């Protein structure tokens, strides 16, 4: 759908008009692949029968008409299944719809269950009645329902109520369009406050670059240091472009949910109540357990959504409060109405100009429908902003990867057998389970194993299409498992160099994506513009390649902040070796170093960044024995956004040493450390884990030089994590930080050369005295 709210013009399909409802749609369950195939088969069968009965029949007939209503011009287009001559003066429009219910059914009940089908054929009938090519003909319309289980047919004629159905849909559409127009007028008249009262060094130049260059290419790669003000700059740019009519919507994505808090605060400070926005949190964060509704954690929550919505007589626009629907409000409404809070939040998306969420909502095949399906969404009129874009290739690869667990498959096989699965399908699934359980672990599949899994997945995918199970009766978790198999078939048929097929542990099979560039480019392509920003996009050519971006379609906008180069005092601690096989020898020295630095600055916590939770826990255990009075806190695992923020605030007040994990949301998404933590230790380069995936990336690297491939596969990702963590310690002029790089490898050329300019140092510490001297001098 394409909407011009100022000119009052809209272009839409007949399906979009017919599908508009006062309530959100129920979430679809799996199994629609086979229904689509069955539907196509029935269409072809009925076309053959109709052609024999009506020699002049025509099929898949395009139709387009312009309609004027209440000052709006509606361009409506569609494709009619069948147009049949009934004598010289009459034409019949027939739509064929496949359902899975025993026929016959009372016509009124059919219309209540499938209102969009009746509205669709009524729209065709009404449009045809005003088109020149159908003038002089009496237009009739009918629906032919097909029960896909029995093959029973039921024909329902659309009488005079067809025009009423069409008018009802127009009224719904005009209500939606007028609401969008009013929102646009309100936004256009709103004042956009500058992101910053006073521009800092380099910000004016970046504003100018975006203003003059951003529309010259579809994609902007924006690189500027952490603390530069990228969020404010791009939001101000986006809001002004929206007011100028270039875009009608902005989607702001992050890979760490903690970054969304700053985005919302910045947005509210600039536009206030001038536009609506929605922060789309995940299902788990929306979870409630109440007398009226308990979330299931999957699409089972939403199966009765439409009916419950009508019972509560809700309007989506009434859900907004202070121009948004907060998570807390969504939960409260869910507890009182019995509606899933996640569904409530999704229902608000069509009425908001800014969507804020995780990158999975665009790039994950399993989640992208959340942002792709809202009514009226037009990606060509949308600006896509991706924050912390250095994480995008890894996040997309993870979203594309598929894992099958033999235990989950066992439960799924039993469940679909109970639902009536044919014996052959159950036998094939059991064969797949046995094949997965017998895979050798930790290595790429041998050719014979690969072809065995390919044959099995192709066989099962084909059987799932033909089985015609009642998927709606199956729990959502079972469906998630079963429909991984057709997805696995697709992955196994992808180019071999883009995937690693292996078993990480007994009873598991994983297809790990090594090169997500084609899919990433495919997801970016529909958007009118995209901005990928980070403090660590370098090397740019490598990043562009990993996202499938063409140089001719991108521009680079860089922000420079010379004040950062004077803000860091860095030393390399060459006394320790934190490589996995060596680090245990230095646990005590690492613990003593943490204790020594922390006691040098009482009342002010230090931040210590580790490669893993286990490493942090080991050092914490040593500290408990060496210095029981030292207060240390390790970041918690798997907590929600609010808990993360609370942990940081409490730890800054109550701990002497704050243990954080490199690459986590605490190290890359928390923006409250600047000016509050002035001393940090980086305990080792935190290279990616050595496993089959990294080995496969090394082998697939275009360079035959092992040093080059090791740098790109291991060192560069590690340094990005370190730069992200350190960048959060200095976020404004006047803030300073001293950094101890705690590992002798930082003094070696492959690692030293990858440190950013502000972290370069010749200060190497080889004994305790030199550490004391550096601490003393850096304080002075």
XYZ file of C-alpha atoms in Angstrom:
780
model
C 0.000 0.000 0.000
C 1.274 3.452 -0.945
C -0.251 6.397 0.895
C 0.158 10.110 0.186
C -1.736 11.593 3.156
C -1.278 15.208 2.088
C -2.499 14.717 -1.496
C -5.069 12.217 -0.205
C -4.064 9.511 -2.644
C -3.589 5.821 -1.965
C -2.657 2.879 -4.140
C -3.559 -0.552 -2.820
C -4.513 -4.055 -3.833
C -7.955 -5.607 -3.606
C -6.535 -8.025 -1.031
C -5.310 -5.149 1.137
C -8.710 -3.482 1.015
C -10.585 -6.702 1.731
C -8.256 -7.711 4.556
C -8.626 -4.525 6.608
C -10.322 -5.158 9.958
C -11.244 -3.267 13.101
C -9.154 -5.815 15.010
C -5.688 -7.334 14.548
C -5.432 -10.577 12.636
C -4.938 -13.860 14.405
C -1.370 -15.093 14.164
C -0.976 -17.815 11.582
C 0.336 -21.191 12.561
C 2.721 -23.279 10.493
C 1.708 -25.593 7.693
C 0.649 -22.997 5.164
C 3.156 -24.200 2.570
C 1.135 -27.327 1.851
C -2.126 -25.372 1.955
C -0.780 -22.994 -0.684
C 0.163 -25.947 -2.887
C -3.228 -27.598 -2.387
C -4.910 -24.290 -3.180
C -2.937 -23.969 -6.411
C -3.851 -27.536 -7.368
C -7.556 -26.869 -6.806
C -7.399 -23.633 -8.787
C -5.925 -25.501 -11.740
C -8.477 -28.318 -11.442
C -11.422 -25.923 -11.330
C -9.982 -23.860 -14.181
C -9.993 -26.975 -16.354
C -13.578 -27.821 -15.401
C -14.701 -24.226 -15.914
C -13.030 -23.990 -19.331
C -14.972 -27.057 -20.430
C -18.240 -25.633 -19.113
C -17.657 -22.021 -20.271
C -15.620 -21.938 -23.517
C -15.332 -18.153 -23.263
C -14.033 -18.145 -19.679
C -10.855 -16.224 -18.889
C -8.634 -16.709 -15.846
C -6.356 -14.596 -13.660
C -7.875 -11.413 -15.060
C -6.215 -8.144 -13.944
C -8.483 -5.332 -12.842
C -7.738 -1.733 -11.889
C -10.019 1.183 -11.093
C -9.866 4.643 -9.564
C -12.367 5.460 -6.831
C -13.215 8.801 -5.255
C -14.521 8.961 -1.711
C -14.466 11.781 0.876
C -11.711 13.684 -0.887
C -9.488 10.602 -1.285
C -8.454 9.098 -4.600
C -8.113 5.339 -4.330
C -6.223 3.388 -6.987
C -7.324 -0.226 -6.473
C -5.880 -3.135 -8.414
C -6.221 -6.893 -8.269
C -6.522 -10.136 -10.207
C -9.805 -12.034 -10.548
C -9.662 -15.835 -10.495
C -12.309 -16.432 -13.171
C -14.552 -14.278 -15.377
C -17.351 -16.299 -16.969
C -19.798 -15.316 -19.723
C -23.433 -16.000 -18.819
C -25.110 -15.346 -22.143
C -24.569 -12.122 -24.055
C -25.520 -9.675 -21.315
C -24.111 -11.178 -18.106
C -20.647 -11.798 -16.703
C -19.945 -13.788 -13.566
C -16.873 -13.126 -11.400
C -15.843 -16.237 -9.504
C -13.295 -16.512 -6.718
C -12.058 -19.945 -5.585
C -11.099 -20.319 -1.910
C -9.754 -23.450 -0.221
C -10.629 -24.052 3.430
C -10.369 -26.904 5.877
C -13.868 -27.290 7.238
C -16.549 -29.867 6.389
C -18.992 -28.444 3.876
C -21.770 -27.418 3.523
C -21.852 -24.573 6.058
C -24.523 -21.932 6.506
C -23.702 -18.932 4.288
C -23.912 -16.518 7.214
C -21.468 -18.620 9.225
C -19.093 -18.766 6.265
C -19.105 -14.989 5.972
C -18.424 -14.643 9.699
C -15.441 -17.003 9.431
C -14.015 -15.653 6.164
C -15.100 -12.014 5.852
C -12.085 -11.069 3.737
C -13.089 -13.560 1.015
C -16.580 -12.063 0.736
C -15.172 -8.533 0.766
C -12.667 -9.464 -1.943
C -15.181 -10.782 -4.472
C -17.588 -7.935 -3.612
C -14.807 -5.465 -4.412
C -14.174 -7.129 -7.775
C -17.873 -6.973 -8.569
C -18.151 -3.287 -7.637
C -15.011 -2.239 -9.516
C -16.025 -4.124 -12.646
C -19.423 -2.414 -12.633
C -17.831 0.994 -13.329
C -15.123 -0.026 -15.810
C -15.688 0.731 -19.525
C -14.791 -2.785 -20.655
C -17.670 -4.203 -18.640
C -20.307 -1.585 -19.513
C -23.560 -2.961 -20.784
C -23.043 -6.198 -18.876
C -24.843 -7.362 -15.791
C -22.154 -8.275 -13.269
C -22.655 -11.155 -10.862
C -20.237 -12.580 -8.320
C -19.814 -15.805 -6.427
C -17.443 -17.613 -4.107
C -16.578 -21.272 -4.538
C -15.354 -22.826 -1.300
C -13.387 -26.079 -1.453
C -12.886 -28.364 1.548
C -9.343 -29.598 0.926
C -9.877 -32.790 2.923
C -12.999 -34.064 1.187
C -13.041 -32.094 -2.062
C -16.593 -30.944 -1.309
C -17.577 -27.689 -3.060
C -19.990 -24.996 -1.907
C -20.956 -21.999 -4.014
C -22.146 -18.775 -2.389
C -23.638 -16.083 -4.589
C -22.971 -12.466 -3.695
C -26.199 -10.561 -4.111
C -27.063 -6.952 -3.487
C -25.074 -7.026 -0.239
C -21.873 -6.945 -2.337
C -22.001 -3.162 -2.666
C -22.595 -2.879 1.085
C -19.561 -5.054 1.791
C -17.447 -2.874 -0.480
C -18.736 0.312 1.162
C -18.049 -1.117 4.629
C -14.453 -1.838 3.685
C -14.094 1.646 2.224
C -15.326 3.139 5.491
C -12.736 1.151 7.437
C -10.031 2.194 4.990
C -10.994 5.866 5.108
C -10.973 5.821 8.903
C -7.430 4.449 8.773
C -6.333 6.887 6.060
C -7.781 9.928 7.833
C -6.060 8.902 11.040
C -2.753 8.647 9.178
C -3.401 12.018 7.533
C -4.131 13.672 10.889
C -0.973 12.143 12.362
C 1.034 13.445 9.405
C -0.385 16.958 9.746
C 0.407 16.915 13.459
C 3.958 15.752 12.787
C 4.516 18.308 10.024
C 3.533 21.122 12.367
C 5.601 19.820 15.270
C 8.852 21.509 16.209
C 11.945 19.348 15.859
C 14.359 20.480 18.508
C 18.059 20.196 17.667
C 19.691 17.047 18.961
C 22.294 19.182 20.752
C 22.076 22.721 22.098
C 25.747 23.248 21.306
C 27.514 21.245 18.636
C 30.733 19.522 19.630
C 33.791 19.095 17.487
C 33.013 17.262 14.268
C 29.225 17.175 14.661
C 28.454 20.091 12.346
C 30.511 18.486 9.588
C 28.627 15.192 9.931
C 25.262 16.986 9.846
C 26.371 18.710 6.643
C 27.536 15.446 5.074
C 24.196 13.776 5.733
C 22.224 16.761 4.464
C 24.124 16.933 1.171
C 25.118 13.335 0.488
C 22.583 10.972 2.092
C 20.105 11.075 -0.798
C 22.788 10.369 -3.401
C 22.923 6.689 -2.481
C 20.477 4.172 -1.013
C 22.799 3.235 1.841
C 24.898 5.403 4.137
C 27.726 3.869 6.155
C 28.168 6.171 9.137
C 31.216 5.670 11.319
C 31.884 7.877 14.321
C 33.363 7.212 17.766
C 31.234 6.083 20.674
C 30.043 9.196 22.473
C 30.166 11.288 19.295
C 26.384 11.734 19.272
C 25.504 9.475 16.336
C 22.046 8.655 17.703
C 21.009 12.295 18.001
C 22.469 13.201 14.623
C 20.767 10.437 12.658
C 17.442 10.913 14.463
C 17.424 14.640 13.710
C 18.334 13.861 10.104
C 15.570 11.240 9.884
C 12.891 13.474 11.418
C 13.694 16.339 9.072
C 13.668 14.031 6.061
C 10.268 12.742 7.175
C 8.920 16.267 7.559
C 10.255 17.049 4.088
C 8.193 14.176 2.714
C 11.137 12.000 1.690
C 10.059 9.234 4.073
C 6.825 8.520 5.910
C 8.274 6.166 8.503
C 11.556 5.412 10.253
C 12.658 2.027 11.613
C 15.466 2.159 14.156
C 17.139 -1.202 14.848
C 19.675 -2.231 17.455
C 21.409 -5.536 18.126
C 21.515 -4.807 21.881
C 18.237 -3.781 23.519
C 20.064 -1.513 25.966
C 20.752 0.893 23.104
C 17.032 1.417 22.621
C 16.707 3.327 25.906
C 18.983 6.126 24.730
C 17.223 6.201 21.357
C 13.819 6.709 22.950
C 15.095 9.368 25.342
C 16.755 11.222 22.458
C 13.638 10.954 20.293
C 11.322 12.224 23.020
C 13.632 15.132 23.749
C 13.594 16.220 20.115
C 9.957 15.746 19.082
C 8.018 15.316 22.336
C 4.430 14.335 21.525
C 4.800 15.278 17.871
C 4.698 11.715 16.582
C 3.901 8.211 17.699
C 6.544 5.558 18.253
C 6.545 1.915 19.272
C 9.362 0.014 20.946
C 8.834 -3.573 19.816
C 10.217 -5.722 22.623
C 10.347 -9.516 22.295
C 7.695 -12.035 23.347
C 9.489 -13.015 26.540
C 9.467 -9.430 27.824
C 5.720 -9.187 27.135
C 4.959 -12.324 29.149
C 2.107 -12.134 31.669
C 0.393 -14.688 33.864
C -3.061 -13.659 35.021
C -6.598 -14.959 35.426
C -7.604 -13.469 32.075
C -4.539 -14.494 30.073
C -1.292 -16.427 30.463
C 1.213 -16.151 27.644
C 2.410 -19.332 25.958
C 5.610 -17.836 24.565
C 4.570 -18.611 20.971
C 1.779 -17.933 18.478
C -0.710 -20.019 20.473
C -1.310 -16.790 22.427
C -2.962 -15.145 19.453
C -5.248 -17.794 18.025
C -8.402 -16.189 19.439
C -7.110 -12.638 19.107
C -9.767 -11.320 16.742
C -12.682 -12.661 18.767
C -11.306 -11.356 22.078
C -10.614 -7.972 20.517
C -14.219 -7.656 19.346
C -15.524 -8.721 22.742
C -13.526 -5.939 24.401
C -14.592 -3.389 21.734
C -11.089 -1.886 21.608
C -9.704 0.750 19.254
C -5.988 0.631 18.535
C -5.551 4.369 18.810
C -6.961 4.264 22.353
C -4.041 2.066 23.395
C -1.559 4.910 22.930
C -0.584 6.990 25.945
C 1.940 9.820 25.585
C 2.236 8.811 21.903
C 3.298 5.218 22.585
C 2.194 1.941 24.107
C 4.681 1.152 26.844
C 5.507 -2.402 27.831
C 3.976 -1.849 31.272
C 0.718 -0.516 29.791
C 0.519 -3.397 27.285
C 0.869 -5.887 30.137
C -1.742 -4.116 32.254
C -4.247 -4.082 29.374
C -3.484 -7.732 28.675
C -4.116 -8.721 32.272
C -7.499 -6.991 32.303
C -8.744 -7.924 28.818
C -7.230 -11.361 28.227
C -5.355 -10.151 25.138
C -1.709 -11.036 24.598
C 0.468 -7.949 25.332
C 2.771 -8.826 22.431
C -0.217 -8.784 20.078
C -1.340 -5.438 21.513
C 2.049 -3.899 20.793
C 2.098 -5.289 17.253
C -1.389 -3.900 16.652
C -0.058 -0.384 17.302
C 2.635 -0.528 14.615
C 0.481 0.701 11.674
C -0.354 3.847 13.653
C 3.221 4.800 14.633
C 5.728 6.757 12.563
C 8.831 5.372 14.286
C 9.438 1.698 15.084
C 12.263 0.763 17.432
C 13.321 -2.833 17.816
C 15.811 -5.618 17.393
C 17.519 -6.261 14.060
C 15.778 -9.664 13.894
C 12.528 -7.913 12.965
C 14.029 -7.170 9.543
C 16.727 -9.794 9.074
C 15.460 -12.988 10.746
C 13.222 -15.203 8.564
C 11.385 -16.278 11.718
C 10.660 -12.728 12.968
C 10.637 -10.366 9.998
C 6.875 -10.661 9.464
C 6.389 -8.552 12.617
C 7.651 -5.469 10.758
C 6.756 -6.599 7.216
C 3.045 -7.314 7.762
C 1.553 -4.217 9.519
C -1.258 -2.660 7.516
C -0.155 0.164 5.241
C 3.584 -0.483 5.631
C 5.593 0.605 2.566
C 9.348 -0.087 2.816
C 10.037 2.114 -0.212
C 8.869 5.095 1.868
C 10.773 4.015 4.971
C 14.203 4.978 6.276
C 15.948 2.066 7.959
C 18.548 2.938 10.620
C 20.751 0.167 12.011
C 22.696 1.050 15.151
C 25.815 -0.893 16.187
C 25.880 -2.156 12.615
C 29.240 -3.857 13.117
C 27.213 -6.662 14.732
C 24.882 -7.027 11.744
C 26.730 -9.744 9.758
C 27.087 -11.913 12.856
C 23.470 -11.343 13.929
C 22.134 -12.145 10.459
C 24.278 -15.272 10.240
C 22.901 -16.393 13.595
C 19.304 -15.713 12.499
C 19.769 -17.732 9.320
C 21.410 -20.673 11.061
C 19.248 -23.662 11.934
C 19.583 -26.223 14.680
C 17.706 -29.487 15.013
C 17.708 -31.301 18.326
C 16.936 -35.012 18.338
C 15.047 -34.807 21.635
C 12.785 -32.020 20.339
C 12.174 -34.039 17.172
C 11.131 -37.060 19.228
C 8.425 -35.047 21.012
C 7.332 -33.437 17.731
C 7.103 -36.820 15.986
C 4.908 -38.205 18.757
C 2.679 -35.114 18.660
C 2.036 -35.190 14.908
C 1.473 -38.949 15.022
C -1.320 -38.273 17.529
C -2.637 -35.594 15.145
C -2.953 -38.173 12.364
C 0.402 -38.067 10.582
C 0.843 -40.917 8.067
C 3.090 -43.763 9.138
C 5.513 -42.983 6.342
C 6.056 -39.453 7.695
C 6.616 -40.746 11.231
C 9.060 -43.335 9.897
C 10.998 -40.680 7.978
C 11.160 -38.441 11.050
C 12.460 -41.324 13.159
C 15.089 -41.993 10.515
C 16.140 -38.342 10.690
C 16.365 -38.580 14.491
C 18.637 -41.616 14.258
C 20.819 -39.895 11.669
C 21.275 -36.831 13.896
C 22.028 -38.926 16.985
C 24.783 -40.765 15.119
C 26.618 -37.674 13.834
C 30.248 -37.204 14.954
C 30.584 -33.998 16.990
C 32.702 -30.900 16.498
C 33.473 -31.342 12.805
C 31.989 -30.647 9.394
C 29.802 -33.384 7.938
C 31.382 -35.906 5.653
C 29.874 -36.037 2.158
C 27.891 -39.232 2.810
C 26.354 -37.744 5.986
C 25.528 -34.514 4.171
C 23.657 -36.277 1.367
C 21.852 -38.510 3.845
C 20.485 -35.462 5.709
C 19.672 -33.717 2.425
C 17.680 -36.701 1.167
C 15.826 -37.062 4.471
C 14.959 -33.376 4.773
C 13.749 -33.230 1.149
C 11.635 -36.337 1.695
C 10.107 -35.030 4.929
C 9.486 -31.549 3.489
C 7.591 -33.125 0.589
C 5.566 -35.318 2.916
C 4.659 -32.364 5.117
C 3.169 -30.677 2.069
C 1.074 -33.734 1.254
C 0.180 -34.818 4.806
C -2.581 -32.228 5.326
C -2.327 -32.368 9.096
C -4.490 -30.158 11.263
C -1.590 -27.898 12.178
C -3.851 -25.433 13.966
C -4.493 -28.103 16.590
C -0.801 -28.548 17.356
C 1.055 -26.530 20.028
C 3.216 -23.726 18.660
C 6.419 -25.273 20.001
C 5.796 -28.470 18.034
C 5.186 -26.460 14.885
C 8.417 -24.523 15.376
C 10.336 -27.803 15.467
C 8.573 -29.471 12.531
C 8.846 -26.499 10.206
C 12.572 -26.264 10.802
C 12.953 -29.288 8.535
C 11.793 -27.612 5.272
C 14.023 -24.673 6.247
C 16.896 -27.116 6.723
C 16.278 -28.449 3.226
C 16.732 -24.917 1.873
C 19.977 -24.448 3.815
C 21.402 -27.744 2.592
C 20.713 -26.681 -0.990
C 22.496 -23.327 -0.582
C 26.024 -22.826 -1.986
C 28.327 -25.015 0.123
C 30.908 -22.288 0.810
C 28.264 -20.189 2.607
C 27.426 -22.843 5.208
C 28.950 -25.177 7.746
C 26.920 -28.311 8.404
C 28.017 -29.945 11.636
C 27.082 -31.364 15.032
C 28.093 -29.153 17.983
C 27.231 -31.911 20.444
C 25.623 -35.332 20.542
C 22.028 -35.307 19.343
C 22.221 -31.927 17.617
C 22.632 -30.888 14.012
C 23.371 -27.312 13.030
C 23.541 -25.516 9.710
C 25.679 -22.467 10.540
C 25.688 -19.574 8.088
C 29.196 -18.419 7.187
C 28.270 -15.756 4.639
C 24.977 -13.875 5.175
C 25.732 -11.192 2.576
C 23.153 -12.207 -0.054
C 20.313 -12.374 2.465
C 21.377 -9.106 4.131
C 21.375 -7.288 0.796
C 17.995 -8.815 -0.063
C 16.503 -7.503 3.196
C 17.956 -4.010 2.693
C 16.932 -3.672 -0.943
C 13.202 -2.759 -0.541
C 13.849 0.228 1.736
C 13.847 3.746 0.393
C 17.044 4.439 2.320
C 19.203 2.801 4.950
C 21.833 4.064 7.372
C 24.246 1.587 8.950
C 26.167 3.195 11.788
C 28.767 2.172 14.324
C 32.004 3.274 15.920
C 33.744 0.243 14.434
C 32.897 -0.384 10.773
C 36.514 -0.556 9.644
C 37.787 -2.072 7.493
C 34.956 -0.618 5.417
C 35.525 -2.764 2.348
C 35.242 -5.913 4.445
C 32.068 -4.645 6.120
C 30.467 -3.737 2.779
C 31.242 -7.184 1.407
C 29.831 -8.914 4.493
C 26.530 -7.041 3.993
C 26.370 -7.591 0.235
C 26.543 -3.853 -0.419
C 27.686 -2.471 -3.750
C 30.146 0.402 -3.509
C 28.204 2.265 -6.203
C 25.105 2.257 -3.982
C 26.758 3.425 -0.760
C 28.363 6.546 0.613
C 30.553 6.817 3.680
C 29.939 9.512 6.306
C 32.536 9.765 9.051
C 32.565 11.763 12.246
C 35.863 12.823 13.751
C 36.454 13.766 17.393
C 40.068 14.686 17.999
C 39.366 15.238 21.694
C 39.082 11.456 22.135
C 42.732 10.942 21.235
C 43.716 12.952 24.323
C 41.197 11.274 26.629
C 42.865 7.886 27.191
C 45.937 6.862 29.181
C 46.786 3.329 28.092
C 49.351 0.767 29.225
C 50.001 -2.825 28.158
C 50.496 -5.327 30.969
C 53.064 -7.766 29.574
C 53.300 -9.789 32.795
C 50.460 -12.148 31.858
C 49.358 -14.453 29.062
C 45.568 -14.932 28.928
C 45.446 -17.515 26.163
C 43.107 -20.352 27.096
C 45.867 -22.873 27.787
C 47.967 -20.397 29.767
C 45.550 -18.195 31.678
C 45.164 -20.493 34.685
C 48.835 -19.883 35.535
C 48.067 -16.172 35.840
C 44.729 -16.238 37.677
C 46.338 -15.082 40.908
C 48.270 -12.270 39.210
C 45.108 -11.074 37.428
C 43.188 -11.126 40.710
C 45.956 -9.255 42.542
C 46.065 -6.662 39.755
C 42.324 -6.054 40.028
C 42.625 -5.726 43.817
C 45.636 -3.428 43.573
C 44.022 -1.037 41.090
C 40.706 -0.982 42.960
C 42.361 -0.129 46.295
C 44.257 2.736 44.657
C 40.986 4.567 44.030
C 38.561 3.916 46.912
C 34.986 5.032 46.345
C 35.248 4.754 42.582
C 34.580 1.393 40.872
C 36.761 -0.002 38.142
C 35.436 -1.920 35.137
C 37.060 -5.222 34.251
C 36.188 -6.763 30.887
C 36.533 -10.522 30.342
C 36.206 -12.870 27.409
C 33.651 -15.102 29.144
C 31.513 -15.544 32.246
C 33.652 -18.478 33.329
C 36.825 -16.400 33.202
C 35.152 -13.667 35.260
C 33.878 -16.213 37.800
C 37.340 -17.749 38.193
C 38.957 -14.393 38.936
C 36.140 -13.493 41.306
C 36.802 -16.713 43.219
C 40.514 -15.888 43.532
C 39.649 -12.366 44.696
C 37.355 -13.733 47.396
C 40.341 -15.559 48.866
C 42.946 -12.837 48.306
C 40.907 -9.812 49.339
C 37.574 -10.709 50.985
C 36.743 -7.049 51.600
C 36.788 -6.174 47.904
C 33.254 -5.870 46.550
C 32.934 -7.377 43.058
C 29.856 -7.889 40.926
C 29.566 -9.940 37.723
C 26.954 -8.965 35.169
C 23.913 -11.303 35.308
C 22.909 -13.515 32.422
C 19.692 -13.422 30.448
C 17.926 -10.549 32.175
C 15.580 -8.015 30.613
C 16.360 -4.448 29.682
C 15.145 -2.845 32.889
C 17.087 -5.301 35.045
C 20.276 -4.589 33.089
C 19.920 -0.870 33.691
C 19.181 -1.424 37.375
C 22.233 -3.675 37.753
C 24.567 -1.035 36.324
C 23.168 1.761 38.484
C 23.374 -0.291 41.683
C 26.844 -1.642 40.876
C 28.287 1.805 40.270
C 27.225 2.728 43.795
C 27.969 -0.478 45.688
C 30.930 -2.260 44.054
C 34.700 -1.768 43.898
C 35.109 -3.788 40.696
C 32.458 -4.351 38.055
C 33.043 -7.484 35.933
C 31.588 -7.201 32.402
C 31.744 -9.517 29.385
C 33.147 -8.249 26.085
C 30.620 -8.351 23.258
C 27.622 -8.375 25.618
C 24.959 -5.680 25.912
C 26.738 -4.406 29.039
C 29.925 -3.819 27.068
C 28.304 -2.499 23.870
C 24.887 -1.134 24.778
C 25.250 0.538 28.189
C 25.890 4.255 27.850
C 25.966 5.194 31.556
C 29.634 4.403 32.270
C 31.061 7.548 30.690
C 32.377 9.940 33.317
C 31.515 7.489 36.092
C 34.164 4.810 35.507
C 37.642 6.156 34.841
C 39.717 2.989 35.113
C 39.277 -0.246 33.199
C 41.106 -3.490 32.559
C 40.754 -5.497 29.386
C 41.661 -9.047 30.379
C 42.951 -10.482 27.104
C 41.966 -9.833 23.476
C 38.875 -12.073 23.795
C 39.369 -13.871 20.506
C 36.372 -15.833 19.212
C 36.156 -19.401 20.432
C 38.127 -21.868 18.346
C 35.541 -24.235 16.890
C 34.347 -25.743 13.648
C 32.721 -22.477 12.551
C 35.935 -20.477 12.868
C 37.877 -23.252 11.138
C 35.417 -23.151 8.247
C 35.742 -19.360 7.999
C 39.530 -19.700 7.911
C 39.304 -22.251 5.110
C 36.819 -20.122 3.162
C 38.908 -16.943 3.484
C 39.936 -15.608 0.058
C 43.546 -15.093 1.122
C 45.940 -18.018 1.059
C 48.019 -16.271 3.699
C 47.177 -17.724 7.106
C 48.128 -14.492 8.887
C 45.584 -12.553 6.826
C 42.821 -15.054 7.463
C 43.643 -15.248 11.198
C 43.526 -11.447 11.409
C 40.108 -11.222 9.718
C 38.500 -14.214 11.418
C 39.892 -13.810 14.938
C 41.714 -10.536 15.634
C 39.403 -7.989 13.975
C 36.194 -9.224 15.693
C 38.036 -9.237 19.032
C 39.297 -5.686 18.576
C 35.831 -4.460 17.625
C 34.538 -5.762 20.950
C 37.353 -4.041 22.816
C 36.844 -0.744 20.988
C 33.125 -0.883 21.691
C 33.718 -1.437 25.406
C 36.368 1.263 25.753
C 34.348 3.751 23.758
C 31.674 3.734 26.436
C 34.069 5.081 29.051
C 34.619 8.436 27.315
C 31.483 9.919 25.831
C 32.044 13.663 26.048
C 34.892 16.200 26.052
C 36.475 16.443 29.480
C 35.924 12.794 30.362
C 39.065 10.699 30.773
C 39.911 7.044 31.247
C 42.990 4.986 31.980
C 43.095 1.556 30.433
C 45.227 -1.448 31.320
C 45.430 -3.928 28.447
C 46.121 -7.015 30.534
C 47.918 -9.443 28.188
C 51.308 -9.468 26.507
C 49.701 -10.093 23.112
C 48.569 -6.466 22.972
C 52.240 -5.560 22.536
C 52.593 -7.893 19.534
C 52.265 -6.415 16.068
C 49.160 -8.318 14.828
C 47.214 -6.998 17.837
C 48.888 -3.640 18.446
C 48.333 -2.535 14.842
C 44.582 -3.092 15.146
C 44.194 -0.806 18.161
C 42.528 2.516 17.327
C 44.690 5.630 17.406
C 43.461 6.738 20.827
C 44.518 3.419 22.376
C 47.991 3.227 20.846
C 50.764 3.241 23.440
C 54.443 2.452 23.959
C 53.969 2.037 27.694
C 54.653 -1.640 28.424
C 54.521 -2.929 31.996
C 56.766 -5.862 32.835
C 56.851 -5.735 36.677
C 54.865 -4.551 39.683
C 56.934 -1.406 40.147
C 56.156 -0.219 36.641
C 52.450 -0.835 37.285
C 52.621 1.350 40.429
C 54.485 4.054 38.535
C 51.893 4.063 35.756
C 48.976 4.197 38.178
C 50.626 7.061 40.048
C 51.503 9.022 36.897
C 48.123 8.531 35.267
C 46.396 9.870 38.389
C 48.618 12.920 38.332
